mmCIF file of C-alpha atoms in Angstrom:
data_model
loop_
_atom_site.group_PDB
_atom_site.id
_atom_site.type_symbol
_atom_site.label_atom_id
_atom_site.label_comp_id
_atom_site.label_asym_id
_atom_site.label_seq_id
_atom_site.Cartn_x
_atom_site.Cartn_y
_atom_site.Cartn_z
ATOM 1 C CA MET A 189 7.435 7.527 -20.185
ATOM 2 C CA PHE A 190 6.070 5.900 -17.055
ATOM 3 C CA ASN A 191 2.351 5.364 -16.380
ATOM 4 C CA ASP A 192 1.552 6.055 -20.037
ATOM 5 C CA LEU A 193 -2.227 6.462 -20.192
ATOM 6 C CA SER A 194 -2.493 6.442 -23.991
ATOM 7 C CA SER A 195 -3.883 2.874 -23.931
ATOM 8 C CA PRO A 196 -4.558 0.198 -21.308
ATOM 9 C CA LEU A 197 -1.667 -1.930 -22.605
ATOM 10 C CA ASP A 198 0.736 1.010 -22.637
ATOM 11 C CA PHE A 199 -0.274 1.797 -19.076
ATOM 12 C CA LEU A 200 0.341 -1.767 -17.887
ATOM 13 C CA ALA A 201 3.673 -1.921 -19.725
ATOM 14 C CA THR A 202 4.905 1.340 -18.176
ATOM 15 C CA ARG A 203 3.324 1.246 -14.709
ATOM 16 C CA ARG A 204 5.764 2.517 -12.106
ATOM 17 C CA SER A 205 5.278 3.297 -8.433
ATOM 18 C CA SER A 206 6.787 6.351 -6.790
ATOM 19 C CA ARG A 207 8.702 6.661 -3.549
ATOM 20 C CA PRO A 208 6.339 8.188 -0.979
ATOM 21 C CA ARG A 209 9.040 10.540 0.297
ATOM 22 C CA ASP A 210 9.212 12.084 -3.189
ATOM 23 C CA MET A 211 5.466 12.798 -3.467
ATOM 24 C CA VAL A 212 4.090 16.306 -3.286
ATOM 25 C CA GLU A 213 0.676 17.985 -3.382
ATOM 26 C CA PRO A 214 -1.833 17.599 -4.774
ATOM 27 C CA GLY A 215 -3.210 14.245 -3.827
ATOM 28 C CA PRO A 216 -6.537 12.950 -5.081
ATOM 29 C CA GLU A 217 -9.595 15.076 -4.339
ATOM 30 C CA PRO A 218 -12.275 13.358 -2.187
ATOM 31 C CA ALA A 219 -14.395 12.318 -5.189
ATOM 32 C CA GLU A 220 -11.315 10.945 -6.966
ATOM 33 C CA LEU A 221 -10.242 9.084 -3.860
ATOM 34 C CA GLN A 222 -13.675 7.505 -3.542
ATOM 35 C CA ARG A 223 -13.505 6.389 -7.178
ATOM 36 C CA ILE A 224 -9.986 5.001 -6.647
ATOM 37 C CA LEU A 225 -11.169 2.997 -3.651
ATOM 38 C CA GLU A 226 -14.235 1.745 -5.546
ATOM 39 C CA ILE A 227 -11.927 0.497 -8.298
ATOM 40 C CA ALA A 228 -9.694 -1.173 -5.709
ATOM 41 C CA THR A 229 -12.630 -3.292 -4.577
ATOM 42 C CA ARG A 230 -13.118 -4.679 -8.113
ATOM 43 C CA THR A 231 -10.570 -7.400 -7.575
ATOM 44 C CA PRO A 232 -10.456 -11.192 -7.763
ATOM 45 C CA ASP A 233 -12.155 -12.440 -4.614
ATOM 46 C CA HIS A 234 -12.991 -16.170 -4.414
ATOM 47 C CA GLY A 235 -16.121 -16.520 -2.314
ATOM 48 C CA LYS A 236 -16.939 -12.795 -2.435
ATOM 49 C CA LEU A 237 -15.448 -12.373 1.052
ATOM 50 C CA ALA A 238 -13.763 -8.960 0.693
ATOM 51 C CA PRO A 239 -10.882 -10.076 2.931
ATOM 52 C CA TRP A 240 -9.428 -6.570 2.909
ATOM 53 C CA ARG A 241 -10.229 -3.118 4.214
ATOM 54 C CA PHE A 242 -8.864 0.330 3.497
ATOM 55 C CA VAL A 243 -8.536 3.024 6.156
ATOM 56 C CA VAL A 244 -7.908 6.576 4.950
ATOM 57 C CA VAL A 245 -5.696 8.585 7.298
ATOM 58 C CA ASP A 246 -6.729 12.199 6.845
ATOM 59 C CA SER A 247 -3.974 14.813 6.799
ATOM 60 C CA ALA A 248 -5.375 16.239 10.049
ATOM 61 C CA GLN A 249 -4.675 12.830 11.670
ATOM 62 C CA ARG A 250 -1.045 12.473 10.591
ATOM 63 C CA ALA A 251 0.307 13.855 13.891
ATOM 64 C CA ARG A 252 -1.758 11.261 15.785
ATOM 65 C CA PHE A 253 -0.477 8.580 13.405
ATOM 66 C CA ALA A 254 3.095 9.689 14.211
ATOM 67 C CA GLU A 255 2.347 9.375 17.948
ATOM 68 C CA ILE A 256 1.092 5.818 17.416
ATOM 69 C CA LEU A 257 4.211 4.936 15.424
ATOM 70 C CA HIS A 258 6.516 6.399 18.090
ATOM 71 C CA ALA A 259 4.760 4.500 20.894
ATOM 72 C CA ALA A 260 4.840 1.244 18.913
ATOM 73 C CA TYR A 261 8.507 1.676 18.023
ATOM 74 C CA ARG A 262 9.408 2.166 21.687
ATOM 75 C CA ILE A 263 7.859 -1.179 22.663
ATOM 76 C CA ASP A 264 11.019 -2.952 21.486
ATOM 77 C CA ARG A 265 13.437 0.004 21.529
ATOM 78 C CA GLU A 266 13.200 2.069 24.692
ATOM 79 C CA GLN A 267 15.704 4.715 23.589
ATOM 80 C CA PRO A 268 15.393 5.351 19.858
ATOM 81 C CA GLY A 269 18.046 7.581 18.343
ATOM 82 C CA LYS A 270 17.474 10.988 16.789
ATOM 83 C CA LEU A 271 17.603 9.598 13.248
ATOM 84 C CA GLU A 272 15.061 6.897 14.096
ATOM 85 C CA ILE A 273 12.688 9.499 15.546
ATOM 86 C CA GLU A 274 13.097 11.700 12.463
ATOM 87 C CA ALA A 275 12.473 8.720 10.162
ATOM 88 C CA ILE A 276 9.234 7.891 11.987
ATOM 89 C CA ASP A 277 8.027 11.493 11.711
ATOM 90 C CA GLN A 278 8.949 11.619 8.031
ATOM 91 C CA PHE A 279 7.118 8.334 7.382
ATOM 92 C CA ALA A 280 3.958 9.544 9.130
ATOM 93 C CA HIS A 281 3.810 12.827 7.229
ATOM 94 C CA GLN A 282 5.041 11.916 3.749
ATOM 95 C CA ALA A 283 2.851 12.225 0.665
ATOM 96 C CA PRO A 284 -0.485 14.057 0.559
ATOM 97 C CA THR A 285 -2.708 10.982 1.036
ATOM 98 C CA LEU A 286 -2.275 7.845 3.131
ATOM 99 C CA ILE A 287 -4.336 4.674 3.044
ATOM 100 C CA VAL A 288 -3.701 1.802 5.433
ATOM 101 C CA ALA A 289 -4.551 -1.468 3.700
ATOM 102 C CA LEU A 290 -5.613 -4.263 6.022
ATOM 103 C CA HIS A 291 -5.809 -7.947 5.270
ATOM 104 C CA SER A 292 -9.049 -8.917 6.995
ATOM 105 C CA PRO A 293 -9.316 -12.703 6.721
ATOM 106 C CA LYS A 294 -12.635 -14.459 7.083
ATOM 107 C CA THR A 295 -11.452 -17.405 9.156
ATOM 108 C CA SER A 296 -14.869 -19.084 9.257
ATOM 109 C CA SER A 297 -14.967 -19.365 5.458
ATOM 110 C CA LYS A 298 -14.084 -22.503 3.536
ATOM 111 C CA ILE A 299 -12.002 -20.321 1.197
ATOM 112 C CA PRO A 300 -8.323 -20.982 2.001
ATOM 113 C CA LEU A 301 -6.547 -18.169 3.831
ATOM 114 C CA TRP A 302 -3.860 -18.151 1.139
ATOM 115 C CA GLU A 303 -6.471 -17.241 -1.480
ATOM 116 C CA GLN A 304 -7.738 -14.480 0.784
ATOM 117 C CA GLU A 305 -4.196 -13.119 1.105
ATOM 118 C CA LEU A 306 -3.826 -13.152 -2.674
ATOM 119 C CA SER A 307 -7.082 -11.206 -2.963
ATOM 120 C CA THR A 308 -5.760 -8.602 -0.527
ATOM 121 C CA GLY A 309 -2.624 -8.171 -2.619
ATOM 122 C CA ALA A 310 -4.718 -7.854 -5.767
ATOM 123 C CA ALA A 311 -6.904 -5.191 -4.114
ATOM 124 C CA CYS A 312 -3.816 -3.208 -3.142
ATOM 125 C CA PHE A 313 -2.466 -3.415 -6.670
ATOM 126 C CA ASN A 314 -5.830 -2.361 -8.100
ATOM 127 C CA LEU A 315 -5.714 0.659 -5.806
ATOM 128 C CA ILE A 316 -2.219 1.597 -7.040
ATOM 129 C CA ALA A 317 -3.263 1.107 -10.683
ATOM 130 C CA ALA A 318 -6.356 3.277 -10.157
ATOM 131 C CA VAL A 319 -4.211 6.013 -8.607
ATOM 132 C CA HIS A 320 -1.898 6.011 -11.609
ATOM 133 C CA ALA A 321 -4.833 5.933 -14.029
ATOM 134 C CA HIS A 322 -6.106 9.113 -12.336
ATOM 135 C CA GLY A 323 -2.792 10.824 -13.127
ATOM 136 C CA TYR A 324 -1.291 10.619 -9.632
ATOM 137 C CA VAL A 325 1.458 8.390 -8.293
ATOM 138 C CA GLY A 326 1.297 5.820 -5.552
ATOM 139 C CA GLY A 327 3.675 3.826 -3.427
ATOM 140 C CA TRP A 328 2.792 0.673 -1.467
ATOM 141 C CA ILE A 329 5.236 0.008 1.332
ATOM 142 C CA THR A 330 5.458 -2.036 4.501
ATOM 143 C CA GLY A 331 8.390 -1.868 6.937
ATOM 144 C CA TRP A 332 8.433 -2.562 10.670
ATOM 145 C CA ALA A 333 5.141 -0.692 11.287
ATOM 146 C CA ALA A 334 3.216 -3.107 9.069
ATOM 147 C CA TYR A 335 4.238 -5.956 11.356
ATOM 148 C CA SER A 336 3.585 -4.161 14.637
ATOM 149 C CA ASP A 337 0.528 -5.359 16.540
ATOM 150 C CA ALA A 338 0.374 -1.968 18.287
ATOM 151 C CA VAL A 339 0.150 -0.132 14.959
ATOM 152 C CA ARG A 340 -2.337 -2.692 13.620
ATOM 153 C CA ASP A 341 -4.503 -2.225 16.720
ATOM 154 C CA ALA A 342 -4.896 1.466 15.858
ATOM 155 C CA PHE A 343 -6.666 0.439 12.636
ATOM 156 C CA GLY A 344 -8.139 -2.994 13.325
ATOM 157 C CA GLU A 345 -7.723 -6.101 15.409
ATOM 158 C CA ALA A 346 -6.382 -9.634 15.166
ATOM 159 C CA PRO A 347 -6.536 -11.660 13.018
ATOM 160 C CA GLU A 348 -6.256 -8.653 10.709
ATOM 161 C CA ARG A 349 -2.810 -7.622 9.521
ATOM 162 C CA ILE A 350 -1.525 -4.515 7.820
ATOM 163 C CA ALA A 351 -0.955 -5.359 4.156
ATOM 164 C CA GLY A 352 0.760 -2.049 3.614
ATOM 165 C CA PHE A 353 0.742 1.696 3.766
ATOM 166 C CA ILE A 354 -0.307 3.124 0.412
ATOM 167 C CA PHE A 355 0.821 6.690 -0.138
ATOM 168 C CA LEU A 356 -0.683 8.817 -2.929
ATOM 169 C CA GLY A 357 0.238 12.151 -4.420
ATOM 170 C CA THR A 358 1.922 13.878 -7.319
ATOM 171 C CA ALA A 359 5.429 12.964 -8.431
ATOM 172 C CA GLY A 360 7.862 15.461 -6.940
ATOM 173 C CA THR A 361 10.799 13.992 -8.845
ATOM 174 C CA GLU A 362 11.129 12.224 -12.163
ATOM 175 C CA LEU A 363 10.373 8.517 -11.935
ATOM 176 C CA THR A 364 13.243 6.200 -12.799
ATOM 177 C CA GLU A 365 13.231 2.559 -13.791
ATOM 178 C CA ARG A 366 13.981 -0.069 -11.203
ATOM 179 C CA PRO A 367 15.590 -3.440 -11.880
ATOM 180 C CA ARG A 368 13.141 -5.954 -13.313
ATOM 181 C CA PRO A 369 13.651 -9.723 -13.418
ATOM 182 C CA GLU A 370 15.056 -11.297 -16.549
ATOM 183 C CA PHE A 371 12.127 -12.758 -18.493
ATOM 184 C CA ASP A 372 13.660 -16.242 -18.797
ATOM 185 C CA ALA A 373 14.377 -16.321 -15.075
ATOM 186 C CA VAL A 374 10.682 -16.073 -14.178
ATOM 187 C CA VAL A 375 8.860 -17.522 -17.214
ATOM 188 C CA SER A 376 9.235 -21.045 -18.576
ATOM 189 C CA ASP A 377 7.362 -23.626 -20.635
ATOM 190 C CA TRP A 378 6.194 -26.737 -18.808
ATOM 191 C CA SER A 379 7.681 -29.894 -20.272
ATOM 192 C CA GLY A 380 4.876 -32.070 -18.943
ATOM 193 C CA GLY A 381 6.932 -34.271 -16.806
#
């Protein structure tokens, strides 16, 4: 069983994201979404800088989001194919709820930018964990749009960057396991020398 809420340890041991394209209604209600976002902000943050922001894209704004994606995509590809256009539309409209996570570095701070980036990643993970703890599923993805200045400019401005698009909803298909690293390949004991 994935996202087992019977205990905190069981939840952490079974946490599994969902593919946004597989999510269906319902998504979190407004009060739940506020709580999820409040939990997301309870993250490690050296210097108390909050080097991240979350922008909720309401379902009524998904068509406008699709327009922004299409315009940004055409900056480098003047004649996108039919499948590319369909993929952009599908991306913009998938899952009931969409949150754009922005890394918002505080460049005047003495806190290293790397630590601020780590805090942004932790905030995004906290958001995903809070979604799952509320009984929904979430998926944090990037792709070309996360690296597009034109898309970023719709939500913020440089030096901000899109840390990801976080889609929320209800699982429309059964979650399956994904490959995980072999324990010994990623964990070792330090020999001291």
